[in-house]
Coordinates of C-alpha atoms in Angstrom, one line a residue:
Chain A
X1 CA 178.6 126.7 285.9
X2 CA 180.5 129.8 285.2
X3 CA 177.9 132.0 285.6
X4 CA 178.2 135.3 284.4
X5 CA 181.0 135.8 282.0
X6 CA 182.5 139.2 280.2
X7 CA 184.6 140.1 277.9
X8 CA 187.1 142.3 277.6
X9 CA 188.1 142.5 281.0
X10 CA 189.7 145.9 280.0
X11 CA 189.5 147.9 277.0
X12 CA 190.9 151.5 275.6
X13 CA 188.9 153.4 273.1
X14 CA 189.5 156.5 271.4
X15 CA 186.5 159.2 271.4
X16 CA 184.3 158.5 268.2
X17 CA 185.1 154.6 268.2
X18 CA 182.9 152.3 268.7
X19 CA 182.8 148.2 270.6
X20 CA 180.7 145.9 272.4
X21 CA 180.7 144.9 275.6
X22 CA 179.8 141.0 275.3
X23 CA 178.2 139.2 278.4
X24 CA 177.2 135.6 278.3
X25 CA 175.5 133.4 281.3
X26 CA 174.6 130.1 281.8
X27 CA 171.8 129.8 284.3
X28 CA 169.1 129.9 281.8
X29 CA 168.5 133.2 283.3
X30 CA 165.6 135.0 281.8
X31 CA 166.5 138.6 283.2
X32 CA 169.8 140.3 282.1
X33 CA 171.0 143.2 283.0
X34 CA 173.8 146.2 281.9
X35 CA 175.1 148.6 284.5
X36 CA 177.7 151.4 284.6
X37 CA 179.7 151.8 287.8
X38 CA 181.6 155.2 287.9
X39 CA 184.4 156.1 290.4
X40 CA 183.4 156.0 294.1
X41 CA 179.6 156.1 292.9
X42 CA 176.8 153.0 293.3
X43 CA 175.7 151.2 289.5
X44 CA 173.3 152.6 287.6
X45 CA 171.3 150.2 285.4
X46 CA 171.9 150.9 281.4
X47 CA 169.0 148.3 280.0
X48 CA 167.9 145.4 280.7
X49 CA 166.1 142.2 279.1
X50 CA 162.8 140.3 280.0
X51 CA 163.6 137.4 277.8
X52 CA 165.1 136.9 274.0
X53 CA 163.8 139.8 271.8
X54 CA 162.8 142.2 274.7
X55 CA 164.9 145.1 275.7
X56 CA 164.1 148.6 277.7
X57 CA 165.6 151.2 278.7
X58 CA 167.1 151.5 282.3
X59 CA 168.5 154.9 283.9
X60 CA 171.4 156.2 281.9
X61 CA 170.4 154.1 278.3
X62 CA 172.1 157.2 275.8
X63 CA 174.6 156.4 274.0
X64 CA 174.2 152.5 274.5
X65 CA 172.3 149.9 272.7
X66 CA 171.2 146.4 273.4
X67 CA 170.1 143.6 271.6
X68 CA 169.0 139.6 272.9
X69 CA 168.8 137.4 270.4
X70 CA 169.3 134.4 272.7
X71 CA 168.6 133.9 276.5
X72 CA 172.6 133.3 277.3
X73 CA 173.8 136.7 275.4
X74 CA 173.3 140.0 276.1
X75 CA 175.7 142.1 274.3
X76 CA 175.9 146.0 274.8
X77 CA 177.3 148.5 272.2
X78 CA 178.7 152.0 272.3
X79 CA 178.2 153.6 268.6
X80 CA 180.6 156.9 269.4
X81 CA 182.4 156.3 272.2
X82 CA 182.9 159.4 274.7
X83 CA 185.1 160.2 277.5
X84 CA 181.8 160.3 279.8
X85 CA 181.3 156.7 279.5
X86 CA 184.8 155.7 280.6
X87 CA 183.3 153.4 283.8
X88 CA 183.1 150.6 285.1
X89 CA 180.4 147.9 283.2
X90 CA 178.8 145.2 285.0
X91 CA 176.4 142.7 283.5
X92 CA 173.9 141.1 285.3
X93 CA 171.2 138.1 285.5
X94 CA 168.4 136.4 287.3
X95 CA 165.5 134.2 287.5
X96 CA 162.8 136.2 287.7
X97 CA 159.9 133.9 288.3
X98 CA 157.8 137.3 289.4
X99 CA 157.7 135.7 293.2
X100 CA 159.4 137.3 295.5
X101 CA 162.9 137.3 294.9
X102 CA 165.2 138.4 292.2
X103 CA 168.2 137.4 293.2
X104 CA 171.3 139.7 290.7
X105 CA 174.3 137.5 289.9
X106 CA 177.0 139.8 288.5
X107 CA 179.8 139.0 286.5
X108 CA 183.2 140.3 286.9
X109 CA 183.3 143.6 284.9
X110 CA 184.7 145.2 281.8
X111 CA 186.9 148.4 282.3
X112 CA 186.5 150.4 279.7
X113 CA 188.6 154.2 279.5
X114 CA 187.6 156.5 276.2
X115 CA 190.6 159.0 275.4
Chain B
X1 CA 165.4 159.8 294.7
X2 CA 167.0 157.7 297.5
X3 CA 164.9 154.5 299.2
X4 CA 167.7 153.9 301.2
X5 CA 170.3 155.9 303.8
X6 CA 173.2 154.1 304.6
X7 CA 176.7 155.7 306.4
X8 CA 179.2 156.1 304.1
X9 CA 182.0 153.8 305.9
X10 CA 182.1 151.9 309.1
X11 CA 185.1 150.4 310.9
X12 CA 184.7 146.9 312.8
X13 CA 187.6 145.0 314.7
X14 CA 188.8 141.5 313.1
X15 CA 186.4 138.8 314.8
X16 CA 183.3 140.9 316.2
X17 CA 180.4 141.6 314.7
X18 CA 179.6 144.5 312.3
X19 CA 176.3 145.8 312.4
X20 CA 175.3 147.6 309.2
X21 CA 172.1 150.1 309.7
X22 CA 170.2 151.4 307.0
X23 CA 167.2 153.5 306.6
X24 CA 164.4 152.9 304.5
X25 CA 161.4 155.0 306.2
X26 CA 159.3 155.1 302.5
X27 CA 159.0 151.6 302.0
X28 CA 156.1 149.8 300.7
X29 CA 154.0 146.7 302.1
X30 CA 155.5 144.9 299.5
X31 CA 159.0 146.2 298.9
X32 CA 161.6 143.9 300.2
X33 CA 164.9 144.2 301.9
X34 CA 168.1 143.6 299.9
X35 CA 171.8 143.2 300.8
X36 CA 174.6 142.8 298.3
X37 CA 178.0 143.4 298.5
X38 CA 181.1 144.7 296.6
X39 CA 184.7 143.5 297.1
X40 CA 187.1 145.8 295.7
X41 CA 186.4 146.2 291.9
X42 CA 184.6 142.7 291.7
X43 CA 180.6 142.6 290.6
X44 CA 178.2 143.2 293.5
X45 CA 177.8 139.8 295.7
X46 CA 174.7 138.6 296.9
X47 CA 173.9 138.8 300.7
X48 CA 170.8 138.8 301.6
X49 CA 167.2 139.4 301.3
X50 CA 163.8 139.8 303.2
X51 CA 160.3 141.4 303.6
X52 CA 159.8 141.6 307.6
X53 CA 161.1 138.5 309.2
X54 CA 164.4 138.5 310.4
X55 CA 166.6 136.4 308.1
X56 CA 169.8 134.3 308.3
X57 CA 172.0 132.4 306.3
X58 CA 175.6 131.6 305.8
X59 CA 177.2 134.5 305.7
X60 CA 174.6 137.6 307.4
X61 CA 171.7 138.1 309.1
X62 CA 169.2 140.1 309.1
X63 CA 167.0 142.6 311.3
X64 CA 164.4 144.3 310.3
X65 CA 162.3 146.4 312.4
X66 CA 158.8 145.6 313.5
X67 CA 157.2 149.1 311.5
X68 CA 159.6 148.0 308.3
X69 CA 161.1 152.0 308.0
X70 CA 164.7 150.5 308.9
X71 CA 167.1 147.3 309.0
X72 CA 170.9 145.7 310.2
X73 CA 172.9 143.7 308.4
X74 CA 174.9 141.7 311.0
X75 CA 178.3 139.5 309.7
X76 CA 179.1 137.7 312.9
X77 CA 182.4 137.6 313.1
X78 CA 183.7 139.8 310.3
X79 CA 187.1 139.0 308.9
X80 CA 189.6 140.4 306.7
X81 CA 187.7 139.3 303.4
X82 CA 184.9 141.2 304.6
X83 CA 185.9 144.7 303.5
X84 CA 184.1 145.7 300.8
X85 CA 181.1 147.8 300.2
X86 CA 177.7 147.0 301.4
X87 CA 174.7 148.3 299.5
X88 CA 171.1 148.0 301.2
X89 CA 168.2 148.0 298.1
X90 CA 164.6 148.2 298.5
X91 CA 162.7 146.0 295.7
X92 CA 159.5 144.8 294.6
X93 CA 158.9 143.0 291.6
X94 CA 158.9 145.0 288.4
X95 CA 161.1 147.7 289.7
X96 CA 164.7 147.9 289.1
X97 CA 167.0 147.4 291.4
X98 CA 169.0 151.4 292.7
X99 CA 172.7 151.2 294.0
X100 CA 173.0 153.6 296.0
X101 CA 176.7 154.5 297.2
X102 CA 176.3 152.3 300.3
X103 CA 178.8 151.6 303.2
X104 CA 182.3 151.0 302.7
X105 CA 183.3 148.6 305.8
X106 CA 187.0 148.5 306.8
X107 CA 187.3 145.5 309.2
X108 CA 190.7 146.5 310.7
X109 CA 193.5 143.5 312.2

């Protein structure tokens, strides 16, 4: 398994451009997640996905959009790109079974810097 | 607002034990105890997890106190590859998960 996988590991972007951040995983996950790390702080969750077709917003969701057409994808995508959301992006899934663990595996990280 | 208070850094010697406290006075019957991890600029690493018995597994253990309102994450004999920094996350099922900034843990040669 390679678990959690995303690409571009880095990424420059000038202000007003616009990408997606692609994230892939292969545990048959049902929960995904997207999270923004910024310099010396702890993640803050973007949105996050139930299951194919379901989406909602987490804590910082502006400027972001989501989509999950598939259980293994969960691609976020940054219309107008703004220095503020130069960070650190983390994607995220688990198995959710609604017991009593939710176990997050992350993947690796895109770097992303808006000039 | 915060569940969770953690020191911002912590030192521990090659080869002892590093104890990491954190504080979670406001949790809930059914809120559990998480631990993860974050080497360098890696994702956050999975630990460990529990609702009020003390739990162990390969790499931690953990204490939580008999009231629930605080917990220690103990690596046994921390090495090298242990730096990193250790977040402590209260959960129950249908919340999200909050990073807090967490510890940063130097374990020093």
């Amino acid at each position: 398994n390679a678990g959690v996988t995303q690409t571009p590991k880095f990424r420059i972007l000038k202000i007003g451009q616009s990408m997606t951040l692609q994230c892939t995983q292969d545990m048959n996950h049902n929960y995904m997640y997207w999270y923004r790390q910024d310099p010396g702080m702890g993640l803050k969750l973007i949105y996050y996905s139930v299951g194919a077709g379901i989406t909602d917003k987490g804590e910082v969701p502006n400027g972001y959009n989501v989509s999950r057409s598939t259980t293994e994808d969960f691609p976020l995508r940054l219309e107008l790109a703004a220095p503020s959301q130069t960070s650190v992006y983390f994607c995220a899934s688990s198995y959710s079974g609604g017991a009593n663990t939710d176990t997050q595996y992350f993947g690796p990280g895109t770097r992303l810097t808006v000039l | 607002d915060a569940k969770t208070t953690q020191p911002p850094s912590m030192d521990c010697a090659e080869g002892r034990a590093a104890n990491l406290p954190c504080n979670h006075s406001t949790i809930s019957g059914n809120e559990y105890v998480y631990w993860y991890r974050q080497i360098h600029s890696q994702g956050p690493q999975y630990i460990i997890h529990g609702l009020k018995n003390n739990e162990t597994n390969e790499m931690a253990s953990l204490i939580i106190t008999e009231d629930r309102k605080s917990s220690t994450l103990i690596l046994p004999h921390a090495t090298l590859r242990d730096t990193a920094v250790y977040y402590c996350i209260v959960w129950n099922y249908g919340q999200n998960f909050v990073f807090g900034p967490g510890t940063r843990l130097s374990v020093l040669p």
